[in-house]
CSV table of C-alpha atoms in Angstrom, one decimal:
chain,number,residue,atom,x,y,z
R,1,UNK,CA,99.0,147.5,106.3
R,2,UNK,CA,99.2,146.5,102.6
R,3,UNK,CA,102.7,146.8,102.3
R,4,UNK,CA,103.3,143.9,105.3
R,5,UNK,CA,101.3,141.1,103.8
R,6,UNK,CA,103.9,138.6,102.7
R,7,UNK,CA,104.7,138.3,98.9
R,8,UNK,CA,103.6,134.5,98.4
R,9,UNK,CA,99.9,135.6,100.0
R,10,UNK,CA,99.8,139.1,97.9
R,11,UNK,CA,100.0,136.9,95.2
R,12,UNK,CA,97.8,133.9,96.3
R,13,UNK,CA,95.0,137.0,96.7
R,14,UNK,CA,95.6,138.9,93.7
R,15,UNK,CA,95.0,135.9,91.5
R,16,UNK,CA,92.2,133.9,93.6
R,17,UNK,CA,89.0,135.1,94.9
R,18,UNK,CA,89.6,135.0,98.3
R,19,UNK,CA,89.0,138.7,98.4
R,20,UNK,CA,88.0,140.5,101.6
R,21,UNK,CA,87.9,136.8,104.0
R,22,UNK,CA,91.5,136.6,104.1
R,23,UNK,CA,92.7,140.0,103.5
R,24,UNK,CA,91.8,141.2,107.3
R,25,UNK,CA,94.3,138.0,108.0
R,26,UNK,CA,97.2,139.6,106.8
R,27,UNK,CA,98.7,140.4,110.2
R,28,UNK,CA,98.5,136.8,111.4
R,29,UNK,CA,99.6,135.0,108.3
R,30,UNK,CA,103.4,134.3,108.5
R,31,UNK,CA,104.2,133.0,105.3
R,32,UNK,CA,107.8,131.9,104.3
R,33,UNK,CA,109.2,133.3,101.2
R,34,UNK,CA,107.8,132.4,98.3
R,35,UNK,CA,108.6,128.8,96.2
R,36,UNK,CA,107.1,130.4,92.9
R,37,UNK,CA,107.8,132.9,90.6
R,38,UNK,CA,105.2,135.7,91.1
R,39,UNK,CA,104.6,135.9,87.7
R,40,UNK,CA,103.2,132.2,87.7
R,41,UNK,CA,99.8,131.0,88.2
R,42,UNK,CA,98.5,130.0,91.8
R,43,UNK,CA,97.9,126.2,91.8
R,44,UNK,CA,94.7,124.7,91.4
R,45,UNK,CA,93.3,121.2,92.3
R,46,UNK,CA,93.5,119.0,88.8
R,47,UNK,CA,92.5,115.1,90.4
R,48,UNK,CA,89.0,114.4,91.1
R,49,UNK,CA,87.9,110.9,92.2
R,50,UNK,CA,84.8,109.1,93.3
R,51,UNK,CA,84.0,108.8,97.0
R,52,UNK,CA,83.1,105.5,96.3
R,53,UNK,CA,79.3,104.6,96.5
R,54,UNK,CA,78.6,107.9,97.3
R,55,UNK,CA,79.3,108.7,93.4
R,56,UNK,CA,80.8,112.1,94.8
R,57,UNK,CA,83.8,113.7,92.6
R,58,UNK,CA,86.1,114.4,95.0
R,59,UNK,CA,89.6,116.4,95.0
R,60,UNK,CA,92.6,113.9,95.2
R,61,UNK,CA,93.5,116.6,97.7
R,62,UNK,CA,91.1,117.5,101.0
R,63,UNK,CA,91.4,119.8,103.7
R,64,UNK,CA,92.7,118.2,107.2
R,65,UNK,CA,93.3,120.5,110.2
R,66,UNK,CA,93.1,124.3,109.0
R,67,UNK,CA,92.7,126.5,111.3
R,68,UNK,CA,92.7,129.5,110.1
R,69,UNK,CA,89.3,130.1,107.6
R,70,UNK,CA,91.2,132.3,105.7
R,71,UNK,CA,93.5,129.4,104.4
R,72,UNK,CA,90.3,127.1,104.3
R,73,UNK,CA,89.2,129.7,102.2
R,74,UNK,CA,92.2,129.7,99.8
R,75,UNK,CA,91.9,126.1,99.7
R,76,UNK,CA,88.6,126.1,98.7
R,77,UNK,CA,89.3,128.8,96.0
R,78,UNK,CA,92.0,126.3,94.6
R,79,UNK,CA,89.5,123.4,94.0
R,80,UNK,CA,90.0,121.5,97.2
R,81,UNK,CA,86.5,120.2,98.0
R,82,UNK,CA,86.0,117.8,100.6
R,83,UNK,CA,86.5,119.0,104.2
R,84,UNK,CA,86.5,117.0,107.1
R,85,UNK,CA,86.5,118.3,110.4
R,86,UNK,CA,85.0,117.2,114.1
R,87,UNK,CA,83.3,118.2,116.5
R,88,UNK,CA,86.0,117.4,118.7
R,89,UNK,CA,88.4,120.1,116.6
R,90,UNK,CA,87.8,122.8,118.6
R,91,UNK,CA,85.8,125.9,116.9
R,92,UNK,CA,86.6,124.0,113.7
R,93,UNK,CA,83.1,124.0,112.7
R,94,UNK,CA,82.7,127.5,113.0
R,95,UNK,CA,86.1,128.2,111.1
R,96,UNK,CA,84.3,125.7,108.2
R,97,UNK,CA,81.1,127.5,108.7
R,98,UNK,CA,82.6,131.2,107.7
R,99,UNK,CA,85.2,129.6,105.2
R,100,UNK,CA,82.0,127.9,102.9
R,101,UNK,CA,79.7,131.1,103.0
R,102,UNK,CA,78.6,132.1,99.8
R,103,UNK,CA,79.7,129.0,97.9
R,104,UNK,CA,77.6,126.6,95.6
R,105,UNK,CA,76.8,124.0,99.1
R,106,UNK,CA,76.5,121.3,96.0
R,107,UNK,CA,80.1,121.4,95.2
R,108,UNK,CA,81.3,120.5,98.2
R,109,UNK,CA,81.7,117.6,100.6
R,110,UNK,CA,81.4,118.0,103.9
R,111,UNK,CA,82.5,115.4,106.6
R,112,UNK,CA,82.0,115.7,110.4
R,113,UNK,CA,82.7,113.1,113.2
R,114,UNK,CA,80.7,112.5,116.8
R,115,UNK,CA,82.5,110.5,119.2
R,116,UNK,CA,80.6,107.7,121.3
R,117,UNK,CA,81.7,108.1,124.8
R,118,UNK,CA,79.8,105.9,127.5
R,119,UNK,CA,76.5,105.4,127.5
R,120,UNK,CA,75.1,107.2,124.6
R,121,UNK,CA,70.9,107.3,123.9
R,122,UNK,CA,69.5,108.2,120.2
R,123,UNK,CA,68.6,112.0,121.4
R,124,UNK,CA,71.6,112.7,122.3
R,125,UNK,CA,73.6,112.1,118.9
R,126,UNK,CA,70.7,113.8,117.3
R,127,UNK,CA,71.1,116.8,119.6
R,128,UNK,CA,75.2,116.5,118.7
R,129,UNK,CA,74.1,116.5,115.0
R,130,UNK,CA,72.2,119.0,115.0
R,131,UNK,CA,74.4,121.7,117.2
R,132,UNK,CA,77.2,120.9,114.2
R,133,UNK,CA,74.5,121.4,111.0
R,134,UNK,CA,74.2,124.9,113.1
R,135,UNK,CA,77.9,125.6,113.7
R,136,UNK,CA,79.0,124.7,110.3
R,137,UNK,CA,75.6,127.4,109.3
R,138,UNK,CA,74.3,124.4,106.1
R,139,UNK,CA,71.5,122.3,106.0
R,140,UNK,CA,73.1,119.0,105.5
R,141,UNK,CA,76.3,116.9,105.8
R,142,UNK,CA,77.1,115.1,103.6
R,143,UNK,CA,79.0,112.4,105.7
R,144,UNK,CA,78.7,111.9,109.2
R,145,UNK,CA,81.5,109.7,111.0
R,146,UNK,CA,81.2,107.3,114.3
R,147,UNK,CA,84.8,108.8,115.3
R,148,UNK,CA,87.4,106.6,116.2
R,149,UNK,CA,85.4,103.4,117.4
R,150,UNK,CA,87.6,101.4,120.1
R,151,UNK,CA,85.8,98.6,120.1
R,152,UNK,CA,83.7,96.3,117.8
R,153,UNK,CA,80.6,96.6,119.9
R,154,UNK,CA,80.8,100.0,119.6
R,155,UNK,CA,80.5,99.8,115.4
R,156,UNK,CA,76.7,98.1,116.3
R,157,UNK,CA,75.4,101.1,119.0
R,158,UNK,CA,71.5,101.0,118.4
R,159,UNK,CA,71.3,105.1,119.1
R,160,UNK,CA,74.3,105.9,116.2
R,161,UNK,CA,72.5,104.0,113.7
R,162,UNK,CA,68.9,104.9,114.5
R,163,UNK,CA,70.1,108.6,114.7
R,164,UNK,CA,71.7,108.4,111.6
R,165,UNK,CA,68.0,106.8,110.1
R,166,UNK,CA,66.5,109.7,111.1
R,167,UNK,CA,68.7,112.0,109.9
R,168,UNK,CA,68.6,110.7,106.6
R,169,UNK,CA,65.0,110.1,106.0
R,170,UNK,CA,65.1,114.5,107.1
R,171,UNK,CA,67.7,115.0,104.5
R,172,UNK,CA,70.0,116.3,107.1
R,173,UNK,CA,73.1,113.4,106.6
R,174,UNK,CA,73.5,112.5,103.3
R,175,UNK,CA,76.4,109.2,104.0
R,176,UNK,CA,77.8,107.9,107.3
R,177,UNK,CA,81.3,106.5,108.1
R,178,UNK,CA,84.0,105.9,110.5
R,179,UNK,CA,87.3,106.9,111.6
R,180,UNK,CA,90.5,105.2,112.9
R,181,UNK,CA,93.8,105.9,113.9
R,182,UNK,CA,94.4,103.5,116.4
R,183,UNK,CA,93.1,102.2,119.6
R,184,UNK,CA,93.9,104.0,122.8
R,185,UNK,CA,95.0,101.5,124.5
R,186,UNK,CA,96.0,98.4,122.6
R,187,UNK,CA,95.8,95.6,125.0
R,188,UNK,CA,93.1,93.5,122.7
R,189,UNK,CA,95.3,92.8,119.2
R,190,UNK,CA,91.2,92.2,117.6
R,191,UNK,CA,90.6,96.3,118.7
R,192,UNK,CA,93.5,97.6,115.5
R,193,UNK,CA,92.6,100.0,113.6
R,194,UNK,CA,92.7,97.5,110.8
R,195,UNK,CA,89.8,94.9,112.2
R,196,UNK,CA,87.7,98.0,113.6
R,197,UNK,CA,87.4,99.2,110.2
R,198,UNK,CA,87.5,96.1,108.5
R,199,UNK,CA,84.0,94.6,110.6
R,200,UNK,CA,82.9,98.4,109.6
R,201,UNK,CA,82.6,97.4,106.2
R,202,UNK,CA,81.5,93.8,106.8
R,203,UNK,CA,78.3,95.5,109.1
R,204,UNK,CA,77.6,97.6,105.5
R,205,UNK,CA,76.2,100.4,107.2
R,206,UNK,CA,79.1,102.6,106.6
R,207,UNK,CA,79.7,104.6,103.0
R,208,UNK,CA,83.3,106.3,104.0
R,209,UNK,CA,86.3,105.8,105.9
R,210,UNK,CA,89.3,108.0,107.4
R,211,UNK,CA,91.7,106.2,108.5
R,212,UNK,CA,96.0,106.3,109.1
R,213,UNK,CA,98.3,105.1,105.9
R,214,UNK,CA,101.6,106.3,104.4
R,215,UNK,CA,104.7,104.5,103.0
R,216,UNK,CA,106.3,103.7,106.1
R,217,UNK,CA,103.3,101.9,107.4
R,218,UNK,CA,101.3,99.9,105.0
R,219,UNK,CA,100.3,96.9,106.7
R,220,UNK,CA,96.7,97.7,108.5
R,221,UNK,CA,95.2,100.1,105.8
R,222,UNK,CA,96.2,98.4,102.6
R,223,UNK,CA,94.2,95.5,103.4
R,224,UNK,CA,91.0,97.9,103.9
R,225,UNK,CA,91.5,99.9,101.2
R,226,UNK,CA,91.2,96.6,99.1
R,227,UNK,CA,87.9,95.4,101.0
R,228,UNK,CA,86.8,98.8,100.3
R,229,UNK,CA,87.5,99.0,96.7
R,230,UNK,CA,85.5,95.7,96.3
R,231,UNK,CA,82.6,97.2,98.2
R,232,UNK,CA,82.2,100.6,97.1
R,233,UNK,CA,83.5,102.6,100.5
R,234,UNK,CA,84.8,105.9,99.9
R,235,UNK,CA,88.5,106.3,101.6
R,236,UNK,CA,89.9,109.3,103.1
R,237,UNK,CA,93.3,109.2,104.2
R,238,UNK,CA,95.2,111.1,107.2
R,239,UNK,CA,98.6,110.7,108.9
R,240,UNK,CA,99.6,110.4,105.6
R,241,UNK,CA,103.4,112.1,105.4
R,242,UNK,CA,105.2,110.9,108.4
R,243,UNK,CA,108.2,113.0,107.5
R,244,UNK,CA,109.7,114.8,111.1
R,245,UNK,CA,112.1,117.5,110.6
R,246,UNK,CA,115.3,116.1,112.5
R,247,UNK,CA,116.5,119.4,113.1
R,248,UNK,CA,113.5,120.0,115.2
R,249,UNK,CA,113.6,116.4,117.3
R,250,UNK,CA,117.5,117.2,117.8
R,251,UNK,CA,116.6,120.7,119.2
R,252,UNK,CA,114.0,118.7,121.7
R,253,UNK,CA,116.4,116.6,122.9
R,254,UNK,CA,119.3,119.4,123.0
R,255,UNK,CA,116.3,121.5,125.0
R,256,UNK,CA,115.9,118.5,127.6
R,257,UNK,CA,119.5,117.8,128.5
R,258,UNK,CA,120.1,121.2,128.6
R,259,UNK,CA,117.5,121.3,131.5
R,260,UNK,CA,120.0,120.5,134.1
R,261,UNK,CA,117.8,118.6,136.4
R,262,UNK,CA,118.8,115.8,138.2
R,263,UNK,CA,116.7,112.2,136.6
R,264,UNK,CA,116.6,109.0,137.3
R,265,UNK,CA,119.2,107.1,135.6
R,266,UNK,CA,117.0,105.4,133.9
R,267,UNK,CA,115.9,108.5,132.3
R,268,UNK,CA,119.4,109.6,130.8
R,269,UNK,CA,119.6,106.3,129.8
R,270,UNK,CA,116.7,106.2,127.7
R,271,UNK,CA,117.5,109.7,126.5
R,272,UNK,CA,121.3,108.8,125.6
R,273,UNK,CA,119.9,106.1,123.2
R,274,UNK,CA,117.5,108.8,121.8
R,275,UNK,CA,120.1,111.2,121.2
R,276,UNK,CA,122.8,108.4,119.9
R,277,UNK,CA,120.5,107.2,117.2
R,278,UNK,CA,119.6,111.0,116.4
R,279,UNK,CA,123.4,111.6,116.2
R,280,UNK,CA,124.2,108.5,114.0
R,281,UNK,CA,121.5,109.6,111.7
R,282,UNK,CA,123.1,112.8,110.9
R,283,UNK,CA,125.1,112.6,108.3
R,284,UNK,CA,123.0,110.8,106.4
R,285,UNK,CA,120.1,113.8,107.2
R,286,UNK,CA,123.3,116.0,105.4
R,287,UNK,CA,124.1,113.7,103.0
R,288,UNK,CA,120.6,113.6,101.5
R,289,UNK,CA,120.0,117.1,102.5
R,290,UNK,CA,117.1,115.8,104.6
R,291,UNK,CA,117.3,118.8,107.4
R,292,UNK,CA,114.0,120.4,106.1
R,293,UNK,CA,112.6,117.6,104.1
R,294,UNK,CA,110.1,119.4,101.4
R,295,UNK,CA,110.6,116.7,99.0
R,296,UNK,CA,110.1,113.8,100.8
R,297,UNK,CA,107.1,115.4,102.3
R,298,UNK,CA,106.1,115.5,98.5
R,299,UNK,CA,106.9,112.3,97.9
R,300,UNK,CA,104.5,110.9,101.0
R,301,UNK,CA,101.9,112.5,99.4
R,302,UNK,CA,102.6,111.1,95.7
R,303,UNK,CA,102.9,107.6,97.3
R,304,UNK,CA,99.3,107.4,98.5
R,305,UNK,CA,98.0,109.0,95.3
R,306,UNK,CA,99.6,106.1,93.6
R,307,UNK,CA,97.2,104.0,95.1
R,308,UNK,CA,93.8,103.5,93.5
R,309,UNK,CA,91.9,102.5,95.8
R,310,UNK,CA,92.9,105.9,97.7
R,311,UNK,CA,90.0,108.7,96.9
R,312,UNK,CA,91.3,111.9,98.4
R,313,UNK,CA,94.0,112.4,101.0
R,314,UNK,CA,93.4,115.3,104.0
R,315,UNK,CA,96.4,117.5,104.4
R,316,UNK,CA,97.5,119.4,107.2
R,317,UNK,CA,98.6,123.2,106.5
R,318,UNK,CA,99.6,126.4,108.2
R,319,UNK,CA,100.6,128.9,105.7
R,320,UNK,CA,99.8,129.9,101.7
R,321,UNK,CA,103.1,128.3,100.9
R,322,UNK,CA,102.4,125.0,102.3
R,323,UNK,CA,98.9,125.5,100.5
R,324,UNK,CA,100.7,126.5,97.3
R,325,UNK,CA,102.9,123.4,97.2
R,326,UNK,CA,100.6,120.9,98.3
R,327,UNK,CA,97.8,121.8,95.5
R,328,UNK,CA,100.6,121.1,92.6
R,329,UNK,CA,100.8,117.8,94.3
R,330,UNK,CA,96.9,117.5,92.8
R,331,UNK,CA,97.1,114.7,89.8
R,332,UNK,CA,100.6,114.2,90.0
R,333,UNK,CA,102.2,110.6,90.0
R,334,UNK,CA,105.5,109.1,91.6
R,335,UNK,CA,108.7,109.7,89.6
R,336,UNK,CA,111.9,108.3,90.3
R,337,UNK,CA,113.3,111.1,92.3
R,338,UNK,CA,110.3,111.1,94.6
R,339,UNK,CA,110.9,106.7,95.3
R,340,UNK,CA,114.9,107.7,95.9
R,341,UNK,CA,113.5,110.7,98.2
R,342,UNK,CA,111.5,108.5,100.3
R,343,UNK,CA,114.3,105.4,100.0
R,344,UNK,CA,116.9,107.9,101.8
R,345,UNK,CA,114.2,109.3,104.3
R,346,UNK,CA,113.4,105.6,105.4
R,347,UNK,CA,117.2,105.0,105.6
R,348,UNK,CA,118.1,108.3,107.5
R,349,UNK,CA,114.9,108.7,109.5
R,350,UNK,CA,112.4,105.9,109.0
R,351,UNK,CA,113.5,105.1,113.4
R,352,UNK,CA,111.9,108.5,114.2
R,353,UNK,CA,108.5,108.3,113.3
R,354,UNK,CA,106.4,106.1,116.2
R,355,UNK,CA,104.2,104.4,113.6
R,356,UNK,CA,100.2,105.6,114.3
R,357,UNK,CA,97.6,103.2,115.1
R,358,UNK,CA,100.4,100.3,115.8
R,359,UNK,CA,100.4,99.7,119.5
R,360,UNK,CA,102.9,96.9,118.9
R,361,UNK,CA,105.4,97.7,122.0
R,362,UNK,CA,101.9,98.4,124.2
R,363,UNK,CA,101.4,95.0,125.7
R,364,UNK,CA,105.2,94.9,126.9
R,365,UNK,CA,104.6,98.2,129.1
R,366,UNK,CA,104.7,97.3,133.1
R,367,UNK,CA,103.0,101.0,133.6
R,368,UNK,CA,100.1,100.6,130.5
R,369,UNK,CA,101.1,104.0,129.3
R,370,UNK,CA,99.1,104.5,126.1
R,371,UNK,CA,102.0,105.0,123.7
R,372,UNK,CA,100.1,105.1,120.5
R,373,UNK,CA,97.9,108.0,122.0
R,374,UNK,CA,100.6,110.1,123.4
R,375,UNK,CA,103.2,109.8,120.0
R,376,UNK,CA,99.7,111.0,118.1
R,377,UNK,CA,99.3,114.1,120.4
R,378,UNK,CA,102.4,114.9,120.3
R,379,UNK,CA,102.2,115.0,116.5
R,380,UNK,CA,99.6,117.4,116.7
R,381,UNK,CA,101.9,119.3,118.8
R,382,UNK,CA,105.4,118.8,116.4
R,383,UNK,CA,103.6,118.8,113.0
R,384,UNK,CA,100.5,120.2,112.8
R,385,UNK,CA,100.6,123.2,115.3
R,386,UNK,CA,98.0,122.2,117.8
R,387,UNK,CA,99.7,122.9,120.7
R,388,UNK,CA,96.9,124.0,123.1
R,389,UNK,CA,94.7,121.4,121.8
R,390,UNK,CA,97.3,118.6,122.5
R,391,UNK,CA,98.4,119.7,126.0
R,392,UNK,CA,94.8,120.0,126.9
R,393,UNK,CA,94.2,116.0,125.7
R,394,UNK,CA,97.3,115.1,127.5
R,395,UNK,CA,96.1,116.3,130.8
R,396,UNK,CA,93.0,114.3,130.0
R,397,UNK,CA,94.9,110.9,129.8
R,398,UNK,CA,93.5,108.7,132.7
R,399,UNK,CA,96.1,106.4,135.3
R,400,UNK,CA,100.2,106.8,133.7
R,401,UNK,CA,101.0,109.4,131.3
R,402,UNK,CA,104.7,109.4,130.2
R,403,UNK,CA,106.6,110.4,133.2
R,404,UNK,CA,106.1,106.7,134.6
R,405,UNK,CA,108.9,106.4,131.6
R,406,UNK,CA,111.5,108.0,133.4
R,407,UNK,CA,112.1,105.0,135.4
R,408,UNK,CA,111.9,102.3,133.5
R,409,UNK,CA,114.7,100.4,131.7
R,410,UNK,CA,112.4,100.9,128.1
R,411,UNK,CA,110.4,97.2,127.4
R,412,UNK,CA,109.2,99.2,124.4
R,413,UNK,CA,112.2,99.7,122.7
R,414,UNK,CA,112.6,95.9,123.4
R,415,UNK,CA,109.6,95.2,121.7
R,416,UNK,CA,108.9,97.5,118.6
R,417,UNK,CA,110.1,95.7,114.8
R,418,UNK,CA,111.1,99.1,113.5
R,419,UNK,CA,113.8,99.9,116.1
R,420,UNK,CA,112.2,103.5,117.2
R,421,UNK,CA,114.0,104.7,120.6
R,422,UNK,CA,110.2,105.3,121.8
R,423,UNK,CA,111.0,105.6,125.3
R,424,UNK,CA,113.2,108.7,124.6
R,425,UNK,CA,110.5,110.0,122.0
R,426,UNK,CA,108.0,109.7,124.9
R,427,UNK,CA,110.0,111.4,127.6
R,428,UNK,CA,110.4,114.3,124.7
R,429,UNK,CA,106.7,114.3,124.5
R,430,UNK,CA,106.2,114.4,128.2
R,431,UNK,CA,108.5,117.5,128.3
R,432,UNK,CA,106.5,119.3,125.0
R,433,UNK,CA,103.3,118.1,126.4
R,434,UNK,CA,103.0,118.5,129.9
R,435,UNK,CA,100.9,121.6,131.8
């Protein structure tokens, strides 16, 4: 059994202390082959920054969705040290719980989030709380999160913030925050991600914030990361490397048409101008050798770094190797390589990524598909492996999913500034994400 553990992870375990945890995951870890020399050091975490007013060093670096403990583990091992997670992740908690045994609890910050659904009461969010101290197996948390508040209102719910009183005054919650990556449905423009968060810190109950921001959508976050600079509000960033493999999107489409059904003609229209643009963009994906993008991926990264009113930014991973490149990312800064990377991507690619938290091309939809929330499950599906988890959430989507796109002449497309063919990308993510 020795023998099959790929080279990249013998070597990630020989020279970390991940020891026995991830050694009986040798048989589901399918690393790629290795970017380093064996001979060279694993990579450690070298940025820490304060959370803020919680005076908390953080990693630059933080662990997003890991699913796997044993990789959680390795993280952890390489100095990443602020972990968010959900109790909407499913079994996350328990994957956290197992990946933090035996560790200094001190060292590390922990960050769940409790979704307010309905009506809630003060017991309820207590009993929530407490059910995710037990699956994570600690004491505390050090940040708890109202996750992904859709309305204003909701920022002022009596039972969150009277739970959260209680908590604290029994040492069990430590900080509390709140997430946002864009309102389901985005028929109010006063519901964006941007004024959610941005009456979040007004109300000054809240210590830290997660929210969307990368350099091919600035707008909403960069004004909140200023107001929270000026107040003292840790920031976590996610969504942050909106780089989509094209090869994979072209397979998708070459996977639908290759379907052979008969569709409503308004359906091969809006896939023809899906597959055009995809086409058109193909040289310069050659040209800038952009088919399996590693650098700019890198260079997403590096640009939210550059910001200092950025603590630490969550990152997605599914393998040692994508752990091993990530963590030399740690207390790096842009170069001119990594600006010319992400100058070609925008140039080649920028049309294919459905900007998160936007809802822009929302209001113009006769059907009121929720765009915004299907292009973001569907990203869990594309980039961060979650395909069970997304389908399931798709099901869940109540009145028009993305099949009510199939016959319609594309008022999205009509309305969105940055020219993405979201009609087709929606019938793709229909066809990915669809029981």
């Amino acid at each position: 059994m020795k023998d099959k553990i790929p080279l990249k992870r013998r070597h990630f375990l020989a020279k970390s202390t991940l020891g026995v945890i991830g050694a009986g995951l040798a048989v589901r870890q399918q690393a790629a082959s290795p970017l380093q020399d064996e001979a060279q050091p694993p990579a450690k975490i070298k940025g820490y920054r304060v959370l803020g007013r919680t005076g908390f060093k953080v990693s630059d670096l933080a662990t997003g969705s890991i699913q796997d403990e044993g990789l959680l583990a390795a993280a952890l091992d390489a100095g990443f040290n602020y972990i968010d997670t959900a109790e909407q992740y499913p079994g996350h908690h328990r994957i956290v719980g197992n990946a933090i045994k035996g560790r200094d609890r001190k060292k590390l910050f922990i960050s769940s989030k409790i979704l307010l659904e309905g009506k809630v009461t003060k017991e309820d969010i207590l009993k929530r709380s407490r059910k995710a101290l037990e699956e994570i197996g600690t004491d505390y948390l050090d940040c708890m999160m109202m996750h992904f508040p859709e309305k204003l209102e909701t920022l002022k719910t009596p039972a969150w913030h009277e739970a959260m009183a209680q908590l604290k005054s029994e040492g069990r919650i430590r900080f509390t925050g709140a997430s946002h990556h864009g309102s389901f449905w985005f028929k109010d423009p006063e519901e964006s991600m941007a004024n959610i968060l941005l009456a979040a810190a007004e109300d000054g109950r809240f210590d830290v914030f997660l929210m969307t921001y990368n350099f091919l959508q600035v707008d909403q976050a960069a004004e909140v990361l200023k107001v929270c600079q000026e107040r003292g509000i840790g920031t976590a960033l996610m969504k942050t490397s909106p780089i989509t493999t094209f090869n994979k999107i072209k397979a998708g489409v070459d996977r639908m048409k290759e379907q052979g059904k008969e569709v409503h003609p308004l359906y091969q229209e809006g896939l023809e101008r899906y597959t055009k643009m995809l086409e058109a963009a193909g040289p310069s994906v050659k040209k800038y050798k952009l088919e399996n993008p590693d650098a700019a991926r890198d260079a997403a990264i590096k640009f939210c770094l550059e910001n200092p009113s950025v603590n630490t930014v969550c990152c997605s991973m599914k393998t040692y190797e994508e752990l091993e490149r990530l963590t030399r990312l740690s207390g790096s800064r842009m170069e001119e390589g990594d600006r010319s990377a992400l100058k070609a991507y925008t140039e080649a690619c920028g049309f294919m990524y459905c900007r998160h938290a936007c809802g822009l091309c929302e209001p113009r939809c006769p059907h009121d598909v929720p765009v915004n929330t299907i292009m973001r499950y569907h990203h869990y599906f594309t980039a961060q492996g979650r395909e069970k988890e997304a389908m399931t959430y798709y099901s869940q989507i109540p009145g028009n999913r993305a099949e009510a796109c199939a016959s319609c002449p594309g008022y999205c497309e009509e309305a969105c500034p940055f020219n993405v063919p979201i009609q087709g990308k929606l019938l793709h993510a229909h066809a990915d994400l669809a029981l």
